[in-house]
Amino acid sequence: AWDRLQDDLRSINGQQYGAYKRLLGKYQHTSPTFTLSVDHVQGDAYASPSRVRAVIPWQETGLPDEYLQSDIRRIALCDFVTRVCASMIRAQHLDQNVSGGGGWSGPKGGAFNINSPGQEILPRTSAMIDGNDTIELRFTVSLPAAGRTVLGQQAYQILGVNLVELVKKSLLYPNLDQEQLQRHVQTAENQQSLRHQLAKHNLTAFIANGSVLPRASGASETPMDSATVVPFKSPEDLKVKLLRADGTKVSGMGVPRGVTLLTGGGFHGKSTLLEAIQLGVYNHVPGDGRELVVTDPTAVKIRAEDGRGVTSVDISPFISNLPGGKDTHHFTTDDASGSTSMAANIQEALEAGCKTLLIDEDSSATNLLVRDQRMQSLIRNEPITPLVAKARALYNDHGVSTLIVIGGLGDWLSVADLVIGLDSYVPRLLTTEAKSVVEKYPSNVQEAPDYGSLPNRSLQVDLRGLRAPYATRKHFIVLKPEAKSAVDDPSEAEAGIDLSSLDQIVEIGQARTIAKLLQGIAERTANGAVPVVSLIKSEADAIGIEHCLPTTLEHGDLVGVRRTEVVAALSRVRGLHVS
Ligand code: ADP
Ligand code: MG
């Protein structure tokens, strides 16, 4: 029972820090009934923190059973309780800075923590439902120490008192803001349902009227202040009505499948619209402004990324006859150029199942997008066939749409099915005007009859001799050799996987999930290369954002991620082997 926790802590008080290991195991609390499971105890006060879970029977919470009815409801409920916990912990930390004491943060600060979410509602291991039986919260705790000895009293304040408080306030239905919870779940459900209607309406994206797309600043993901924002408004010709999950209708702009141009003058909101669309693969929290912006769940933002490593990607649809006879059907390099990296990014996205490419001229290699008439005449041995010549064939052959922001490359007008112009953040349909411009100023876009092949690699990830991969930030996974020398080698300091071109990774927890998956993939491929497709299948439980993560995943700081990002990360491991 709970007294045992107090007894155990009393008995190790003042002992060497290692005595905390005694806590490993389970303690039972009554009223409310829940189990404290101490899963990992840190070796010393400076090691990464201890891990604990509070597991409570579903019945005990009083939460309505309707929240168990679908994965999306479970995901949104768990996301919500995580937020309640995170904000309680934040508030207590702030409070404590004023008043001192209380045990919410230990002598070293930040004693108690839950992985804190951003603007997206995602599957998380911070809160998980097991079957229909239990719901659990997963925390980290820095167990308090005085020098190298156990502070039993303080530890009891954290685990015995504060944790109970958190469980009561975040998991017991009567204590929750029930209206807010309801809205959180319904918002997620609505977005998912809108997203699932896109295919039926032949759309790649939908942006509801009234949406707030711009963010507060380049460094913040919260919405721009409503006093300055121009709310989104669809042009009449592109207006569609979709049904929310709750049966109400919502109107907005539908972006049809095919080749679509977003154009307009500089600073008129093109990139802002594209960014909202690229994050429309996720569900957003109520109040975000983008909670009715939804996108084809397979859509991938493509960038140029010179310097990246590429392993055996077939980039032949775009590039052939490289100098030195380099094979572009199995293109491998340690240091790709702007155009070869962008071609590889496209092909890898297609390999992972992408059906919509999202591209911004701002972050592209111009020579992969176009080659104008003058350059065609001047340069005869150009190895690149630009995307402008392939976009139509890509759609015809493989059903892959292209949505591209274009400000300066008029050749694209020749291949667009649809041209949307932004004028002071307000979209207008410009297809007809664009057609007459094309007639008036003809260009010489030579469209390719076929796209060519999609990649289909077999890869082997060799992590032998490396420490387990781990994420140090949202866009970086460290792959360090096992520590061998005391002297840090600066050239090795940043060895790892650079994810900074993956604009659709929104939380460090996603990078952690990827790191964990890479470990599994390395084990699975230990005896030879395995097709990327089947690697993804074998990890299917842990990949994806539409189902709950498996409770067998340890740690409370993992967040759901799409297979696109997993394949993208896998592809960036340097020194992959191919069969
Ligand atoms: P572009 O890509 O066309 O050059 P951006 O999308 O970068 O333009 O937008 C330029 C600026 O306008 C940004 O600071 C952005 O926050 C702001 N902005 C974008 N959309 C809106 C809007 N609907 N209302 C108010 N400001 C906006
Ligand atoms: Mg821009």
XYZ file of C-alpha atoms and ligand atoms in Angstrom:
607
model
C 0.000 0.000 0.000
C 0.915 3.669 -0.016
C 2.415 3.529 3.499
C 5.061 1.266 2.099
C 6.272 4.092 -0.151
C 6.721 6.290 2.879
C 8.381 3.471 4.826
C 10.758 2.673 1.981
C 11.760 6.296 1.576
C 12.217 6.717 5.305
C 14.433 3.664 5.491
C 16.757 4.869 2.714
C 16.837 8.488 3.831
C 20.412 9.709 4.103
C 21.823 6.601 2.406
C 23.917 6.580 -0.754
C 21.965 7.734 -3.815
C 21.990 4.201 -5.250
C 19.620 3.137 -2.472
C 16.794 4.714 -4.502
C 16.882 1.516 -6.580
C 14.836 0.054 -3.761
C 11.822 1.928 -5.188
C 11.773 -0.159 -8.370
C 8.431 -1.917 -8.620
C 4.843 -1.048 -7.800
C 3.034 0.836 -5.062
C -0.714 0.804 -4.631
C -2.679 3.939 -3.826
C -6.277 3.869 -2.640
C -8.827 6.627 -3.157
C -8.290 7.152 -5.924
C -7.196 3.646 -6.764
C -4.069 3.702 -8.889
C -0.714 1.995 -9.155
C 2.557 3.858 -9.083
C 5.012 1.909 -11.163
C 8.643 2.880 -10.750
C 10.190 1.561 -13.952
C 13.644 3.061 -13.960
C 15.724 4.639 -11.219
C 18.574 6.919 -12.157
C 22.047 5.901 -10.975
C 22.959 9.295 -9.598
C 21.537 12.761 -9.289
C 23.069 13.842 -12.590
C 22.004 10.873 -14.706
C 18.949 11.103 -16.945
C 15.893 11.158 -14.705
C 13.949 8.235 -13.296
C 10.804 7.018 -15.012
C 7.520 6.393 -13.283
C 3.964 5.664 -14.375
C 0.649 6.218 -12.662
C -1.763 3.536 -13.874
C -5.412 3.975 -13.037
C -8.367 1.691 -13.855
C -10.603 3.282 -16.482
C -13.660 2.795 -14.278
C -12.009 4.698 -11.462
C -11.555 7.817 -13.618
C -15.258 8.279 -14.303
C -14.379 9.234 -17.889
C -17.275 8.507 -20.279
C -16.819 5.298 -22.292
C -17.525 7.153 -25.522
C -13.923 8.358 -25.391
C -12.818 4.766 -25.922
C -14.809 4.315 -29.103
C -12.131 5.083 -31.679
C -8.405 5.614 -31.926
C -8.832 9.284 -32.715
C -10.854 9.776 -29.504
C -8.307 7.907 -27.447
C -5.477 9.898 -28.993
C -7.213 13.217 -28.365
C -8.183 12.308 -24.801
C -4.621 11.267 -23.937
C -3.263 14.365 -25.641
C -5.628 16.447 -23.522
C -4.693 14.908 -20.173
C -1.022 15.293 -21.082
C -1.645 19.011 -21.592
C -3.484 19.299 -18.282
C -0.545 17.680 -16.502
C 2.062 19.706 -18.356
C 0.373 22.989 -17.546
C -0.070 22.029 -13.878
C 3.604 21.211 -13.641
C 4.519 24.478 -15.374
C 2.271 26.496 -13.091
C 3.747 24.854 -10.000
C 7.272 25.556 -11.158
C 6.420 29.212 -11.665
C 4.655 29.358 -8.355
C 7.581 27.758 -6.643
C 10.015 30.334 -7.925
C 7.969 32.823 -5.967
C 7.124 30.906 -2.832
C 9.862 28.255 -2.667
C 9.566 24.673 -1.405
C 6.772 22.273 -2.203
C 8.870 19.633 -3.918
C 7.677 20.235 -7.458
C 11.213 20.881 -8.408
C 14.109 19.369 -6.567
C 17.302 20.972 -5.363
C 18.540 20.859 -8.965
C 15.233 22.137 -10.331
C 12.705 20.499 -12.642
C 12.143 17.389 -10.568
C 8.921 16.311 -12.112
C 8.076 16.284 -15.759
C 5.789 15.067 -18.500
C 6.583 15.434 -22.197
C 4.933 18.694 -23.170
C 2.937 18.953 -26.455
C 2.935 21.688 -29.101
C 0.084 22.754 -31.404
C -0.673 19.280 -32.750
C -2.889 16.583 -31.315
C -0.800 13.434 -31.677
C -0.436 9.907 -30.354
C 1.875 10.150 -27.359
C 3.383 7.765 -24.867
C 3.023 10.391 -22.116
C -0.541 9.189 -21.608
C -1.809 5.850 -22.871
C -4.897 3.711 -22.676
C -4.419 -0.031 -22.409
C -7.345 -1.864 -23.984
C -10.480 -0.711 -22.184
C -8.991 -1.287 -18.773
C -6.526 1.339 -17.679
C -5.177 4.770 -18.521
C -1.690 5.737 -17.481
C 0.463 8.840 -17.221
C 4.192 8.610 -17.711
C 6.510 11.007 -15.941
C 10.154 11.561 -15.413
C 11.357 12.434 -11.937
C 14.720 13.707 -10.819
C 14.935 12.049 -7.430
C 16.249 14.592 -4.937
C 19.672 14.390 -3.359
C 21.766 16.221 -0.826
C 25.232 15.744 -2.245
C 25.293 12.011 -2.885
C 22.652 10.984 -0.408
C 18.938 10.278 -0.604
C 16.478 12.961 0.510
C 13.619 10.689 1.566
C 11.281 13.356 2.811
C 11.488 15.413 -0.391
C 11.112 12.313 -2.519
C 7.923 11.482 -0.656
C 6.618 14.968 -1.294
C 7.166 14.390 -5.011
C 5.995 10.808 -5.432
C 3.675 10.427 -2.484
C 1.915 13.774 -2.508
C 2.378 15.808 -5.695
C 1.982 12.872 -8.046
C -1.302 11.960 -6.364
C -2.445 15.542 -6.837
C -1.608 15.372 -10.536
C -3.448 12.106 -10.977
C -6.525 13.521 -9.279
C -6.589 16.710 -11.313
C -5.798 15.239 -14.707
C -7.429 11.819 -14.725
C -10.535 12.092 -12.565
C -13.368 13.229 -14.798
C -15.154 15.375 -12.188
C -11.985 17.463 -11.775
C -11.411 18.026 -15.493
C -12.770 20.886 -17.552
C -15.279 18.628 -19.246
C -16.331 21.125 -21.879
C -12.753 21.761 -22.924
C -12.060 18.049 -23.090
C -15.129 17.514 -25.219
C -14.052 20.300 -27.563
C -10.509 18.920 -27.831
C -11.730 15.481 -28.815
C -14.383 16.803 -31.165
C -11.919 19.138 -32.885
C -9.574 16.249 -33.582
C -12.407 14.071 -34.789
C -13.666 16.789 -37.122
C -10.235 17.255 -38.668
C -9.771 13.586 -39.235
C -13.160 13.299 -40.830
C -12.527 16.277 -43.122
C -9.184 14.785 -44.108
C -10.800 11.466 -44.942
C -13.264 13.217 -47.268
C -10.537 14.757 -49.419
C -10.027 11.744 -51.669
C -13.735 11.379 -52.357
C -13.879 15.004 -53.475
C -10.717 14.634 -55.527
C -8.873 17.169 -53.355
C -5.351 17.351 -51.984
C -6.150 19.988 -49.384
C -8.982 21.956 -47.845
C -8.714 25.305 -46.053
C -11.853 26.398 -44.228
C -13.025 29.974 -44.506
C -12.091 31.960 -41.424
C -8.915 29.956 -40.770
C -6.005 31.861 -39.276
C -2.881 30.736 -41.110
C -0.022 33.068 -40.130
C 1.833 32.463 -36.882
C 2.630 34.978 -34.161
C 6.250 35.149 -35.328
C 8.888 33.155 -37.120
C 9.782 31.638 -33.767
C 6.315 30.797 -32.526
C 3.689 28.319 -33.602
C 0.811 30.124 -31.904
C -1.614 32.050 -34.128
C -1.068 35.638 -35.198
C -2.924 38.219 -33.170
C -6.477 38.502 -34.480
C -6.221 42.300 -34.770
C -3.696 42.063 -37.618
C -4.659 38.839 -39.337
C -6.625 38.533 -42.575
C -8.787 35.422 -42.076
C -8.757 32.940 -44.933
C -11.462 33.290 -47.572
C -11.961 30.972 -50.522
C -12.543 32.318 -54.021
C -16.099 31.470 -55.152
C -14.883 29.138 -57.933
C -12.960 26.899 -55.538
C -15.497 26.830 -52.756
C -16.495 23.406 -51.479
C -18.561 22.259 -48.526
C -17.454 19.341 -46.405
C -19.113 17.619 -43.466
C -17.640 17.689 -39.994
C -17.792 14.543 -37.878
C -20.552 16.182 -35.843
C -22.714 16.551 -38.972
C -22.318 20.307 -39.479
C -21.110 21.722 -42.796
C -18.009 23.793 -43.284
C -17.094 25.725 -46.409
C -13.695 26.650 -47.650
C -11.250 26.310 -50.501
C -10.688 22.901 -52.031
C -7.382 22.360 -53.804
C -8.016 19.771 -56.525
C -5.601 16.964 -57.364
C -3.342 17.632 -60.314
C -0.752 20.342 -60.836
C -1.573 23.485 -58.872
C 0.351 26.742 -58.717
C 0.206 29.140 -55.796
C 1.405 32.479 -57.017
C 1.323 36.164 -56.187
C 3.645 38.992 -55.303
C 6.335 38.742 -52.673
C 5.047 38.975 -49.087
C 1.441 38.292 -50.115
C 1.137 35.103 -48.059
C 2.164 32.265 -50.416
C 4.576 30.505 -48.090
C 2.224 30.968 -45.154
C -0.528 29.160 -47.035
C 1.798 26.357 -48.115
C 3.087 25.938 -44.549
C -0.445 25.633 -43.218
C -1.127 23.017 -45.902
C 2.013 21.011 -45.131
C 0.974 20.812 -41.468
C -2.579 19.923 -42.483
C -1.506 16.293 -42.250
C -1.846 16.834 -38.473
C -4.793 17.683 -36.247
C -4.437 20.988 -34.445
C -5.618 22.067 -31.020
C -8.716 24.221 -30.655
C -7.775 27.875 -31.065
C -4.776 27.174 -33.280
C -6.403 28.779 -36.308
C -5.524 25.830 -38.555
C -7.920 23.323 -37.018
C -9.965 23.207 -40.210
C -7.029 23.033 -42.618
C -6.570 19.459 -43.787
C -4.269 17.862 -46.319
C -3.756 14.527 -48.032
C -2.176 12.495 -45.208
C 0.636 11.369 -47.524
C 1.618 14.895 -48.595
C 5.320 15.702 -48.300
C 7.086 19.041 -48.297
C 10.085 18.784 -50.585
C 13.185 20.949 -50.320
C 16.622 21.181 -51.784
C 19.144 19.972 -49.233
C 22.641 20.203 -50.579
C 25.237 18.362 -48.582
C 23.000 15.469 -47.580
C 24.084 11.900 -48.094
C 22.147 9.751 -50.550
C 22.240 5.967 -50.754
C 21.213 4.123 -53.895
C 18.262 6.249 -54.925
C 16.949 6.033 -58.473
C 16.946 9.686 -59.512
C 16.903 8.846 -63.219
C 13.509 10.516 -63.857
C 15.273 13.834 -63.250
C 18.938 13.246 -63.801
C 20.913 11.138 -66.236
C 24.310 11.254 -67.913
C 26.175 12.734 -64.999
C 29.807 13.567 -65.670
C 32.043 10.569 -65.142
C 29.231 8.192 -66.015
C 27.896 8.159 -62.470
C 24.906 5.839 -62.211
C 21.699 7.736 -61.515
C 19.560 4.593 -61.224
C 21.409 3.840 -57.995
C 22.637 7.253 -57.057
C 24.933 7.352 -54.053
C 26.853 10.312 -52.704
C 28.157 11.743 -49.456
C 27.520 15.265 -50.558
C 24.557 15.852 -52.847
C 24.080 19.092 -54.779
C 20.958 21.223 -54.609
C 19.358 19.514 -57.595
C 20.439 15.933 -56.842
C 19.328 16.275 -53.217
C 15.952 17.591 -54.274
C 15.538 14.792 -56.824
C 16.427 12.257 -54.125
C 13.982 13.878 -51.694
C 11.188 13.556 -54.245
C 11.988 9.936 -55.082
C 12.286 8.908 -51.428
C 8.952 10.554 -50.665
C 7.353 8.603 -53.514
C 8.938 5.416 -52.221
C 7.234 6.030 -48.873
C 3.843 6.405 -50.577
C 3.551 10.159 -51.099
C 0.676 11.215 -53.365
C 1.104 14.999 -53.058
C 4.337 16.955 -53.415
C 4.412 20.349 -51.700
C 7.119 22.660 -52.995
C 8.100 26.268 -52.374
C 10.273 27.984 -54.949
C 11.989 29.743 -52.004
C 13.502 26.500 -50.747
C 14.106 24.698 -54.037
C 16.953 24.200 -56.466
C 15.910 26.353 -59.426
C 17.574 24.045 -61.923
C 15.470 21.132 -60.739
C 12.290 23.157 -61.183
C 12.842 24.679 -64.642
C 15.164 25.201 -67.560
C 14.155 28.104 -69.740
C 14.527 28.378 -73.483
C 17.756 30.333 -73.402
C 19.466 27.791 -71.152
C 18.131 24.968 -73.336
C 19.885 26.554 -76.314
C 23.094 27.378 -74.501
C 23.629 24.161 -72.537
C 23.250 21.069 -74.691
C 24.546 18.425 -72.293
C 22.404 19.302 -69.275
C 21.838 16.098 -67.288
C 18.693 17.438 -65.600
C 15.110 17.066 -66.745
C 13.347 19.617 -64.545
C 10.158 18.953 -62.591
C 8.222 21.340 -64.804
C 8.664 18.776 -67.591
C 7.744 15.842 -65.345
C 4.905 17.084 -63.135
C 2.197 16.213 -65.677
C 3.596 12.723 -66.293
C 3.982 12.172 -62.567
C 0.298 12.817 -62.160
C -0.748 10.758 -65.186
C 1.511 7.783 -64.495
C 1.452 7.619 -60.709
C -1.450 9.801 -59.567
C 0.881 12.118 -57.666
C -0.215 15.763 -57.442
C 2.102 18.750 -57.261
C 1.231 21.884 -55.338
C 3.942 24.448 -55.891
C 4.546 28.029 -54.808
C 5.905 29.982 -57.765
C 6.788 33.650 -57.760
C 9.277 34.010 -60.564
C 9.304 30.962 -62.810
C 6.681 31.623 -65.479
C 7.336 28.362 -67.365
C 5.224 26.643 -64.733
C 2.119 28.414 -66.069
C 2.292 26.096 -69.098
C 1.770 22.913 -67.075
C -0.615 24.029 -64.325
C -4.175 22.702 -64.166
C -5.005 25.444 -61.760
C -3.406 28.745 -60.809
C -4.283 30.356 -57.487
C -3.044 33.893 -56.962
C -2.675 35.499 -53.545
C -3.344 39.184 -53.298
C -2.804 40.673 -49.834
C -3.422 37.185 -48.365
C -6.663 36.734 -50.308
C -6.682 33.901 -52.859
C -8.107 34.349 -56.346
C -8.471 31.908 -59.203
C -6.089 32.985 -61.981
C -6.241 29.988 -64.323
C -7.898 31.856 -67.196
C -5.544 34.822 -67.001
C -2.617 32.424 -66.839
C -3.811 30.659 -70.010
C -3.901 33.899 -71.950
C -0.467 34.855 -70.676
C 0.843 31.502 -71.922
C -0.632 32.238 -75.349
C 0.745 35.724 -75.439
C 4.246 34.783 -74.242
C 4.811 31.199 -75.337
C 7.655 29.304 -73.745
C 9.292 26.092 -74.705
C 8.518 23.623 -71.934
C 9.213 20.173 -73.308
C 7.028 17.880 -71.301
C 8.279 14.331 -70.864
C 5.888 11.604 -72.050
C 6.634 9.372 -69.020
C 7.726 9.985 -65.492
C 9.982 6.953 -65.232
C 10.397 4.533 -62.399
C 9.712 4.885 -58.702
C 12.482 3.801 -56.361
C 12.263 0.520 -54.545
C 15.346 0.068 -52.434
C 16.563 -2.625 -50.135
C 18.572 -1.202 -47.271
C 20.603 -2.405 -44.365
C 21.180 -0.163 -41.385
C 24.416 -0.973 -39.678
C 24.588 0.521 -36.206
C 27.177 -1.902 -34.876
C 29.775 -0.081 -32.871
C 27.437 2.835 -32.393
C 25.672 3.866 -29.249
C 21.887 3.662 -29.525
C 20.563 6.570 -31.623
C 18.899 9.347 -29.649
C 17.383 12.702 -30.514
C 19.049 15.802 -29.122
C 16.587 18.144 -30.744
C 13.617 18.130 -33.048
C 15.814 17.899 -36.107
C 18.815 15.914 -35.007
C 19.476 12.298 -34.084
C 22.891 11.526 -32.655
C 24.719 8.452 -33.861
C 27.912 8.406 -31.823
C 30.404 5.621 -31.614
C 30.521 3.998 -28.177
C 32.592 6.305 -26.015
C 36.144 5.129 -26.339
C 38.461 8.065 -25.802
C 38.260 10.720 -23.153
C 39.201 13.354 -25.696
C 36.267 14.596 -27.747
C 36.922 14.545 -31.429
C 35.281 17.685 -32.813
C 34.789 16.067 -36.225
C 32.685 13.380 -34.583
C 30.821 15.675 -32.249
C 27.889 16.135 -34.583
C 27.839 12.689 -36.164
C 24.241 11.812 -36.725
C 21.164 12.271 -38.837
C 20.248 15.787 -39.824
C 16.470 16.138 -40.111
C 16.362 19.903 -40.536
C 14.920 19.669 -44.049
C 11.938 17.740 -42.811
C 9.485 20.575 -42.257
C 6.765 18.200 -41.154
C 8.525 17.076 -37.995
C 6.880 19.181 -35.328
C 8.153 17.806 -32.008
C 11.347 16.346 -30.624
C 9.250 13.388 -29.473
C 8.833 12.423 -33.124
C 12.601 12.386 -33.591
C 12.833 10.186 -30.492
C 10.352 7.756 -32.000
C 12.363 7.698 -35.226
C 15.563 7.025 -33.273
C 13.890 4.146 -31.504
C 12.597 2.736 -34.794
C 16.039 2.964 -36.371
C 17.379 0.776 -33.610
C 14.719 -1.820 -34.394
C 15.349 -1.535 -38.121
C 19.088 -2.029 -37.575
C 18.372 -5.234 -35.674
C 15.957 -6.445 -38.313
C 18.458 -5.862 -41.119
C 21.474 -7.249 -39.282
C 21.760 -10.145 -41.723
C 21.308 -8.248 -44.962
C 19.395 -5.599 -46.824
C 15.598 -5.581 -46.561
C 13.168 -3.723 -48.877
C 12.182 -0.356 -47.411
C 8.528 -1.236 -47.885
C 8.710 -4.317 -45.703
C 10.816 -2.555 -43.073
C 8.025 -0.077 -42.693
C 5.437 -2.851 -42.532
C 7.301 -4.682 -39.823
C 7.316 -1.584 -37.618
C 3.749 -0.632 -38.510
C 2.458 -0.538 -34.914
C 4.856 2.183 -33.947
C 4.654 4.152 -37.212
C 1.742 6.406 -38.069
C -0.324 9.154 -36.508
C -3.832 7.777 -36.855
C -3.593 4.970 -34.339
C -2.462 4.821 -30.729
C 1.154 3.888 -30.104
C 1.678 0.443 -28.551
C 1.896 0.461 -24.743
C 4.912 -1.818 -25.079
C 6.961 1.228 -26.110
C 8.902 2.233 -23.026
C 9.451 5.889 -22.113
C 6.881 8.638 -21.856
C 8.474 11.036 -24.308
C 7.695 9.422 -27.669
C 5.311 10.999 -30.184
C 3.652 9.529 -33.278
C 5.329 10.077 -36.627
C 4.419 9.238 -40.231
C 6.257 6.650 -42.258
C 7.402 9.389 -44.645
C 9.509 10.955 -41.931
C 10.799 7.544 -40.853
C 11.888 6.685 -44.401
C 13.360 10.165 -44.768
C 15.434 9.726 -41.615
C 16.449 6.206 -42.583
C 17.576 7.525 -45.959
C 19.813 10.092 -44.298
C 21.829 7.607 -42.267
C 25.308 7.838 -43.702
C 26.898 4.559 -44.633
C 23.728 2.580 -45.304
C 24.266 -0.681 -47.095
C 22.316 -1.825 -50.102
C 21.936 -5.329 -51.464
P 5.299 35.169 -49.514
O 5.699 33.740 -49.402
O 4.178 35.380 -50.498
O 6.431 36.076 -49.789
P 4.697 34.982 -46.681
O 3.756 33.835 -46.645
O 6.073 34.758 -46.245
O 4.675 35.659 -48.130
O 3.999 36.101 -45.811
C 4.564 37.377 -45.632
C 4.162 37.954 -44.306
O 2.754 38.143 -44.240
C 4.533 37.078 -43.129
O 5.102 37.873 -42.119
C 3.214 36.495 -42.672
O 3.192 36.254 -41.285
C 2.211 37.556 -43.062
N 0.909 36.976 -43.382
C 0.686 35.879 -44.127
N -0.627 35.611 -44.222
C -1.267 36.578 -43.520
C -2.644 36.859 -43.231
N -3.618 36.080 -43.710
N -2.928 37.923 -42.458
C -1.935 38.701 -41.992
N -0.636 38.505 -42.223
C -0.285 37.452 -42.975
Mg 7.634 32.876 -49.628
